[in-house]
């Protein structure tokens, strides 16, 4: 094991400012208790929690990198691109994220209409009860409503039965382009990271295209150790990181004590042969 990789970094999680259930302050406290040394809050399409998270990290004695997770449409699929270590006040980044969030309310109304057709009334209002940021209604909030009403036993069941492609509450949506998302992050001084690559339903050719175009537009890292990878998937994407000369990131993708199976700070270390993303961001750590 390479000493530079032995760092309990958790560079992917969500607060009430997107679809998590804890505040930035409670997450910072939980991260410290979980042994995290370097932390980033990465709310979906939103940097509204960054100043709170950085201040909370300072109080807890944690090193901090700014973060976000941008929704992108690539080859007809939704891909998530994490940004780390950018200037959270950068106007172009903020405008880009605002535009990306923009369609969420209309999409949510259409999702509720789809659910109404299969006899689930009031889903829009129901989901809104779980929303912390009115700009950021997500499928997760619908999932919490359907669990709360007893229609499903957990959020996984909701996604399987109602919220994924072909299911009654699924509404196709066009998010940011890969080029723009990477451009906003790097233009604000940050590093772009492919989030949880094993989650996408790409053919090998499409996946190769994603990694190639990601590099072409200035992307520099990929999540290798994440709450959504099996040990085998971590091995595969470690090899992809080497093949594409990308740095590697590590993050739990923690959303909620009741829903997330991977808690802050509990993942294995990054494999020693990989370049940790924090090496590219030394001067951005707060
Ligand atoms: P949205 O951005 O509104 O499309 O919502 C995407 C979010 O839904 C992701 O960030 C996850 O938090 C959550 N999600 C996606 N798939 C699942 C799943 N199978 N089970 C639980 N949560 C999921
Ligand atoms: Mn989420
Ligand atoms: Mn994601
Ligand atoms: Mn996430």
mmCIF file of N, CA and C in Angstrom, residues 178-274:
data_model
loop_
_atom_site.group_PDB
_atom_site.id
_atom_site.type_symbol
_atom_site.label_atom_id
_atom_site.label_comp_id
_atom_site.label_asym_id
_atom_site.label_seq_id
_atom_site.Cartn_x
_atom_site.Cartn_y
_atom_site.Cartn_z
ATOM 1 N N UNK A 178 -22.062 16.569 -21.351
ATOM 2 C CA UNK A 178 -20.803 16.185 -20.698
ATOM 3 C C UNK A 178 -19.793 17.319 -20.816
ATOM 4 N N UNK A 179 -19.709 17.908 -22.015
ATOM 5 C CA UNK A 179 -18.755 18.977 -22.244
ATOM 6 C C UNK A 179 -19.016 20.170 -21.316
ATOM 7 N N UNK A 180 -20.294 20.567 -21.202
ATOM 8 C CA UNK A 180 -20.599 21.723 -20.346
ATOM 9 C C UNK A 180 -20.304 21.429 -18.875
ATOM 10 N N UNK A 181 -20.724 20.264 -18.404
ATOM 11 C CA UNK A 181 -20.529 19.941 -16.977
ATOM 12 C C UNK A 181 -19.032 19.989 -16.631
ATOM 13 N N UNK A 182 -18.213 19.361 -17.471
ATOM 14 C CA UNK A 182 -16.768 19.366 -17.208
ATOM 15 C C UNK A 182 -16.225 20.791 -17.306
ATOM 16 N N UNK A 183 -16.718 21.539 -18.289
ATOM 17 C CA UNK A 183 -16.261 22.922 -18.484
ATOM 18 C C UNK A 183 -16.582 23.812 -17.287
ATOM 19 N N UNK A 184 -17.781 23.662 -16.724
ATOM 20 C CA UNK A 184 -18.140 24.478 -15.549
ATOM 21 C C UNK A 184 -17.211 24.175 -14.373
ATOM 22 N N UNK A 185 -16.926 22.883 -14.181
ATOM 23 C CA UNK A 185 -16.088 22.470 -13.035
ATOM 24 C C UNK A 185 -14.650 22.957 -13.220
ATOM 25 N N UNK A 186 -14.078 22.657 -14.375
ATOM 26 C CA UNK A 186 -12.669 23.020 -14.581
ATOM 27 C C UNK A 186 -12.508 24.532 -14.714
ATOM 28 N N UNK A 187 -13.516 25.210 -15.301
ATOM 29 C CA UNK A 187 -13.469 26.672 -15.414
ATOM 30 C C UNK A 187 -13.457 27.342 -14.043
ATOM 31 N N UNK A 188 -14.010 26.662 -13.044
ATOM 32 C CA UNK A 188 -14.032 27.204 -11.680
ATOM 33 C C UNK A 188 -12.855 26.674 -10.861
ATOM 34 N N UNK A 189 -11.872 26.077 -11.538
ATOM 35 C CA UNK A 189 -10.647 25.647 -10.855
ATOM 36 C C UNK A 189 -10.711 24.265 -10.232
ATOM 37 N N UNK A 190 -11.754 23.487 -10.566
ATOM 38 C CA UNK A 190 -11.921 22.173 -9.937
ATOM 39 C C UNK A 190 -11.512 21.016 -10.832
ATOM 40 N N UNK A 191 -11.697 19.810 -10.306
ATOM 41 C CA UNK A 191 -11.407 18.573 -11.031
ATOM 42 C C UNK A 191 -12.728 17.830 -11.254
ATOM 43 N N UNK A 192 -12.954 17.352 -12.494
ATOM 44 C CA UNK A 192 -14.154 16.573 -12.817
ATOM 45 C C UNK A 192 -13.876 15.087 -12.657
ATOM 46 N N UNK A 193 -14.868 14.365 -12.103
ATOM 47 C CA UNK A 193 -14.717 12.957 -11.735
ATOM 48 C C UNK A 193 -15.935 12.185 -12.265
ATOM 49 N N UNK A 194 -15.725 11.081 -12.956
ATOM 50 C CA UNK A 194 -16.860 10.227 -13.335
ATOM 51 C C UNK A 194 -17.361 9.527 -12.069
ATOM 52 N N UNK A 195 -18.634 9.768 -11.708
ATOM 53 C CA UNK A 195 -19.189 9.144 -10.502
ATOM 54 C C UNK A 195 -19.617 7.702 -10.795
ATOM 55 N N UNK A 196 -19.492 6.850 -9.793
ATOM 56 C CA UNK A 196 -19.967 5.445 -9.809
ATOM 57 C C UNK A 196 -20.149 4.850 -11.212
ATOM 58 N N UNK A 197 -19.033 4.645 -11.964
ATOM 59 C CA UNK A 197 -19.150 4.210 -13.361
ATOM 60 C C UNK A 197 -19.882 2.878 -13.554
ATOM 61 N N UNK A 198 -19.878 2.000 -12.563
ATOM 62 C CA UNK A 198 -20.522 0.696 -12.759
ATOM 63 C C UNK A 198 -22.049 0.798 -12.789
ATOM 64 N N UNK A 199 -22.584 1.956 -12.409
ATOM 65 C CA UNK A 199 -24.043 2.070 -12.335
ATOM 66 C C UNK A 199 -24.715 2.274 -13.696
ATOM 67 N N UNK A 200 -23.950 2.627 -14.728
ATOM 68 C CA UNK A 200 -24.568 2.957 -16.010
ATOM 69 C C UNK A 200 -24.764 1.717 -16.862
ATOM 70 N N UNK A 201 -25.872 1.716 -17.615
ATOM 71 C CA UNK A 201 -26.160 0.529 -18.432
ATOM 72 C C UNK A 201 -25.583 0.696 -19.830
ATOM 73 N N UNK A 202 -24.260 0.878 -19.907
ATOM 74 C CA UNK A 202 -23.613 1.085 -21.188
ATOM 75 C C UNK A 202 -23.072 -0.220 -21.748
ATOM 76 N N UNK A 203 -23.043 -0.314 -23.077
ATOM 77 C CA UNK A 203 -22.273 -1.379 -23.725
ATOM 78 C C UNK A 203 -20.794 -1.023 -23.552
ATOM 79 N N UNK A 204 -19.884 -1.997 -23.744
ATOM 80 C CA UNK A 204 -18.458 -1.675 -23.643
ATOM 81 C C UNK A 204 -18.055 -0.517 -24.566
ATOM 82 N N UNK A 205 -18.621 -0.460 -25.772
ATOM 83 C CA UNK A 205 -18.298 0.645 -26.692
ATOM 84 C C UNK A 205 -18.749 1.988 -26.157
ATOM 85 N N UNK A 206 -19.966 2.031 -25.605
ATOM 86 C CA UNK A 206 -20.479 3.295 -25.056
ATOM 87 C C UNK A 206 -19.642 3.733 -23.856
ATOM 88 N N UNK A 207 -19.266 2.762 -23.033
ATOM 89 C CA UNK A 207 -18.447 3.103 -21.870
ATOM 90 C C UNK A 207 -17.080 3.648 -22.304
ATOM 91 N N UNK A 208 -16.508 3.036 -23.319
ATOM 92 C CA UNK A 208 -15.228 3.507 -23.857
ATOM 93 C C UNK A 208 -15.391 4.941 -24.372
ATOM 94 N N UNK A 209 -16.520 5.198 -25.037
ATOM 95 C CA UNK A 209 -16.794 6.548 -25.560
ATOM 96 C C UNK A 209 -16.921 7.546 -24.413
ATOM 97 N N UNK A 210 -17.599 7.134 -23.325
ATOM 98 C CA UNK A 210 -17.735 8.032 -22.171
ATOM 99 C C UNK A 210 -16.358 8.426 -21.627
ATOM 100 N N UNK A 211 -15.512 7.422 -21.395
ATOM 101 C CA UNK A 211 -14.187 7.714 -20.832
ATOM 102 C C UNK A 211 -13.349 8.554 -21.803
ATOM 103 N N UNK A 212 -13.451 8.246 -23.094
ATOM 104 C CA UNK A 212 -12.655 8.972 -24.094
ATOM 105 C C UNK A 212 -13.102 10.429 -24.176
ATOM 106 N N UNK A 213 -14.415 10.647 -24.278
ATOM 107 C CA UNK A 213 -14.913 12.030 -24.373
ATOM 108 C C UNK A 213 -14.698 12.793 -23.075
ATOM 109 N N UNK A 214 -14.814 12.089 -21.957
ATOM 110 C CA UNK A 214 -14.572 12.719 -20.655
ATOM 111 C C UNK A 214 -13.145 13.283 -20.601
ATOM 112 N N UNK A 215 -12.181 12.476 -21.034
ATOM 113 C CA UNK A 215 -10.778 12.931 -21.095
ATOM 114 C C UNK A 215 -10.609 14.103 -22.057
ATOM 115 N N UNK A 216 -11.227 13.951 -23.213
ATOM 116 C CA UNK A 216 -11.127 14.964 -24.270
ATOM 117 C C UNK A 216 -11.585 16.338 -23.773
ATOM 118 N N UNK A 217 -12.637 16.356 -22.951
ATOM 119 C CA UNK A 217 -13.178 17.625 -22.452
ATOM 120 C C UNK A 217 -12.475 18.107 -21.185
ATOM 121 N N UNK A 218 -11.470 17.377 -20.718
ATOM 122 C CA UNK A 218 -10.690 17.867 -19.585
ATOM 123 C C UNK A 218 -10.988 17.190 -18.259
ATOM 124 N N UNK A 219 -11.729 16.077 -18.287
ATOM 125 C CA UNK A 219 -11.976 15.307 -17.060
ATOM 126 C C UNK A 219 -10.694 14.625 -16.600
ATOM 127 N N UNK A 220 -10.504 14.507 -15.270
ATOM 128 C CA UNK A 220 -9.223 14.001 -14.760
ATOM 129 C C UNK A 220 -9.300 12.829 -13.792
ATOM 130 N N UNK A 221 -10.522 12.424 -13.372
ATOM 131 C CA UNK A 221 -10.570 11.361 -12.347
ATOM 132 C C UNK A 221 -11.837 10.518 -12.475
ATOM 133 N N UNK A 222 -11.817 9.374 -11.814
ATOM 134 C CA UNK A 222 -12.955 8.454 -11.812
ATOM 135 C C UNK A 222 -13.113 7.879 -10.400
ATOM 136 N N UNK A 223 -14.361 7.685 -9.984
ATOM 137 C CA UNK A 223 -14.579 7.025 -8.694
ATOM 138 C C UNK A 223 -14.290 5.537 -8.847
ATOM 139 N N UNK A 224 -13.382 5.050 -8.028
ATOM 140 C CA UNK A 224 -13.025 3.635 -8.049
ATOM 141 C C UNK A 224 -13.616 2.961 -6.814
ATOM 142 N N UNK A 225 -13.440 3.605 -5.664
ATOM 143 C CA UNK A 225 -13.964 3.073 -4.402
ATOM 144 C C UNK A 225 -15.209 3.888 -4.043
ATOM 145 N N UNK A 226 -16.400 3.300 -4.248
ATOM 146 C CA UNK A 226 -17.654 3.988 -3.936
ATOM 147 C C UNK A 226 -18.636 3.007 -3.309
ATOM 148 N N UNK A 227 -19.612 3.564 -2.623
ATOM 149 C CA UNK A 227 -20.650 2.742 -2.005
ATOM 150 C C UNK A 227 -21.409 1.911 -3.025
ATOM 151 N N UNK A 228 -21.375 2.302 -4.298
ATOM 152 C CA UNK A 228 -22.135 1.516 -5.286
ATOM 153 C C UNK A 228 -21.292 0.535 -6.099
ATOM 154 N N UNK A 229 -20.033 0.295 -5.709
ATOM 155 C CA UNK A 229 -19.228 -0.703 -6.421
ATOM 156 C C UNK A 229 -18.999 -1.966 -5.584
ATOM 157 N N UNK A 230 -19.091 -3.124 -6.242
ATOM 158 C CA UNK A 230 -18.633 -4.369 -5.628
ATOM 159 C C UNK A 230 -17.102 -4.376 -5.686
ATOM 160 N N UNK A 231 -16.475 -5.344 -4.995
ATOM 161 C CA UNK A 231 -15.013 -5.446 -5.017
ATOM 162 C C UNK A 231 -14.515 -5.647 -6.447
ATOM 163 N N UNK A 232 -15.262 -6.448 -7.202
ATOM 164 C CA UNK A 232 -14.886 -6.730 -8.595
ATOM 165 C C UNK A 232 -14.978 -5.472 -9.461
ATOM 166 N N UNK A 233 -16.021 -4.681 -9.235
ATOM 167 C CA UNK A 233 -16.181 -3.439 -9.999
ATOM 168 C C UNK A 233 -15.075 -2.437 -9.646
ATOM 169 N N UNK A 234 -14.691 -2.399 -8.368
ATOM 170 C CA UNK A 234 -13.595 -1.511 -7.959
ATOM 171 C C UNK A 234 -12.314 -1.904 -8.690
ATOM 172 N N UNK A 235 -12.075 -3.216 -8.828
ATOM 173 C CA UNK A 235 -10.896 -3.699 -9.570
ATOM 174 C C UNK A 235 -10.949 -3.246 -11.022
ATOM 175 N N UNK A 236 -12.123 -3.452 -11.633
ATOM 176 C CA UNK A 236 -12.278 -3.100 -13.053
ATOM 177 C C UNK A 236 -12.008 -1.609 -13.274
ATOM 178 N N UNK A 237 -12.601 -0.743 -12.437
ATOM 179 C CA UNK A 237 -12.452 0.695 -12.678
ATOM 180 C C UNK A 237 -11.092 1.215 -12.204
ATOM 181 N N UNK A 238 -10.425 0.479 -11.337
ATOM 182 C CA UNK A 238 -9.030 0.791 -11.033
ATOM 183 C C UNK A 238 -8.171 0.578 -12.287
ATOM 184 N N UNK A 239 -8.461 -0.521 -12.995
ATOM 185 C CA UNK A 239 -7.732 -0.793 -14.247
ATOM 186 C C UNK A 239 -8.057 0.254 -15.311
ATOM 187 N N UNK A 240 -9.331 0.651 -15.373
ATOM 188 C CA UNK A 240 -9.724 1.695 -16.346
ATOM 189 C C UNK A 240 -9.018 3.016 -16.022
ATOM 190 N N UNK A 241 -8.875 3.318 -14.728
ATOM 191 C CA UNK A 241 -8.195 4.561 -14.324
ATOM 192 C C UNK A 241 -6.762 4.554 -14.851
ATOM 193 N N UNK A 242 -6.092 3.401 -14.710
ATOM 194 C CA UNK A 242 -4.715 3.294 -15.197
ATOM 195 C C UNK A 242 -4.692 3.419 -16.722
ATOM 196 N N UNK A 243 -5.609 2.688 -17.384
ATOM 197 C CA UNK A 243 -5.643 2.685 -18.853
ATOM 198 C C UNK A 243 -5.853 4.095 -19.409
ATOM 199 N N UNK A 244 -6.741 4.866 -18.770
ATOM 200 C CA UNK A 244 -7.066 6.201 -19.273
ATOM 201 C C UNK A 244 -6.259 7.305 -18.583
ATOM 202 N N UNK A 245 -5.300 6.897 -17.764
ATOM 203 C CA UNK A 245 -4.471 7.871 -17.056
ATOM 204 C C UNK A 245 -5.320 8.875 -16.273
ATOM 205 N N UNK A 246 -6.268 8.327 -15.496
ATOM 206 C CA UNK A 246 -7.125 9.159 -14.650
ATOM 207 C C UNK A 246 -6.742 8.950 -13.190
ATOM 208 N N UNK A 247 -6.877 9.994 -12.390
ATOM 209 C CA UNK A 247 -6.728 9.840 -10.945
ATOM 210 C C UNK A 247 -7.974 9.112 -10.407
ATOM 211 N N UNK A 248 -7.889 8.618 -9.163
ATOM 212 C CA UNK A 248 -8.978 7.827 -8.588
ATOM 213 C C UNK A 248 -9.584 8.555 -7.389
ATOM 214 N N UNK A 249 -10.924 8.436 -7.260
ATOM 215 C CA UNK A 249 -11.589 9.042 -6.115
ATOM 216 C C UNK A 249 -12.306 7.989 -5.275
ATOM 217 N N UNK A 250 -12.707 8.420 -4.078
ATOM 218 C CA UNK A 250 -13.283 7.517 -3.078
ATOM 219 C C UNK A 250 -14.406 8.266 -2.385
ATOM 220 N N UNK A 251 -15.621 7.697 -2.358
ATOM 221 C CA UNK A 251 -16.739 8.374 -1.702
ATOM 222 C C UNK A 251 -17.900 7.430 -1.474
ATOM 223 N N UNK A 252 -18.564 7.593 -0.330
ATOM 224 C CA UNK A 252 -19.628 6.666 0.070
ATOM 225 C C UNK A 252 -20.920 6.848 -0.716
ATOM 226 N N UNK A 253 -21.210 8.077 -1.209
ATOM 227 C CA UNK A 253 -22.523 8.425 -1.774
ATOM 228 C C UNK A 253 -23.611 8.302 -0.694
ATOM 229 N N UNK A 254 -23.235 8.656 0.519
ATOM 230 C CA UNK A 254 -24.178 8.577 1.650
ATOM 231 C C UNK A 254 -25.319 9.591 1.461
ATOM 232 N N UNK A 255 -26.575 9.105 1.682
ATOM 233 C CA UNK A 255 -27.763 9.973 1.598
ATOM 234 C C UNK A 255 -28.499 10.076 2.929
ATOM 235 N N UNK A 256 -28.575 8.963 3.659
ATOM 236 C CA UNK A 256 -29.475 8.940 4.816
ATOM 237 C C UNK A 256 -29.150 7.765 5.730
ATOM 238 N N UNK A 257 -29.201 7.963 7.050
ATOM 239 C CA UNK A 257 -28.944 6.843 7.960
ATOM 240 C C UNK A 257 -29.937 5.693 7.751
ATOM 241 N N UNK A 258 -31.159 6.011 7.289
ATOM 242 C CA UNK A 258 -32.187 4.976 7.125
ATOM 243 C C UNK A 258 -32.106 4.257 5.781
ATOM 244 N N UNK A 259 -31.451 4.871 4.797
ATOM 245 C CA UNK A 259 -31.510 4.326 3.433
ATOM 246 C C UNK A 259 -30.165 3.845 2.907
ATOM 247 N N UNK A 260 -29.065 4.469 3.357
ATOM 248 C CA UNK A 260 -27.770 4.178 2.734
ATOM 249 C C UNK A 260 -27.104 3.007 3.425
ATOM 250 N N UNK A 261 -26.602 2.060 2.624
ATOM 251 C CA UNK A 261 -25.926 0.918 3.247
ATOM 252 C C UNK A 261 -24.443 1.212 3.499
ATOM 253 N N UNK A 262 -23.884 2.251 2.864
ATOM 254 C CA UNK A 262 -22.483 2.609 3.123
ATOM 255 C C UNK A 262 -22.428 3.932 3.876
ATOM 256 N N UNK A 263 -21.903 3.888 5.089
ATOM 257 C CA UNK A 263 -21.844 5.108 5.908
ATOM 258 C C UNK A 263 -20.576 5.902 5.581
ATOM 259 N N UNK A 264 -20.577 7.172 5.998
ATOM 260 C CA UNK A 264 -19.421 8.036 5.785
ATOM 261 C C UNK A 264 -18.169 7.415 6.413
ATOM 262 N N UNK A 265 -17.081 7.369 5.630
ATOM 263 C CA UNK A 265 -15.787 6.951 6.178
ATOM 264 C C UNK A 265 -15.562 5.464 6.292
ATOM 265 N N UNK A 266 -16.479 4.624 5.775
ATOM 266 C CA UNK A 266 -16.361 3.177 6.024
ATOM 267 C C UNK A 266 -15.782 2.384 4.855
ATOM 268 N N UNK A 267 -15.465 3.034 3.754
ATOM 269 C CA UNK A 267 -14.991 2.303 2.567
ATOM 270 C C UNK A 267 -13.532 1.864 2.704
ATOM 271 N N UNK A 268 -13.106 0.865 1.924
ATOM 272 C CA UNK A 268 -11.681 0.516 1.888
ATOM 273 C C UNK A 268 -10.847 1.656 1.287
ATOM 274 N N UNK A 269 -9.544 1.656 1.585
ATOM 275 C CA UNK A 269 -8.654 2.677 1.012
ATOM 276 C C UNK A 269 -8.526 2.500 -0.502
ATOM 277 N N UNK A 270 -8.056 3.544 -1.150
ATOM 278 C CA UNK A 270 -7.776 3.452 -2.594
ATOM 279 C C UNK A 270 -6.601 2.501 -2.809
ATOM 280 N N UNK A 271 -6.675 1.634 -3.817
ATOM 281 C CA UNK A 271 -5.541 0.756 -4.129
ATOM 282 C C UNK A 271 -4.261 1.571 -4.362
ATOM 283 N N UNK A 272 -3.126 1.031 -3.909
ATOM 284 C CA UNK A 272 -1.860 1.758 -3.869
ATOM 285 C C UNK A 272 -1.299 2.194 -5.206
ATOM 286 N N UNK A 273 -1.676 1.482 -6.284
ATOM 287 C CA UNK A 273 -1.080 1.825 -7.589
ATOM 288 C C UNK A 273 -1.788 3.001 -8.252
ATOM 289 N N UNK A 274 -2.889 3.479 -7.666
ATOM 290 C CA UNK A 274 -3.650 4.561 -8.292
ATOM 291 C C UNK A 274 -3.231 5.924 -7.744
#
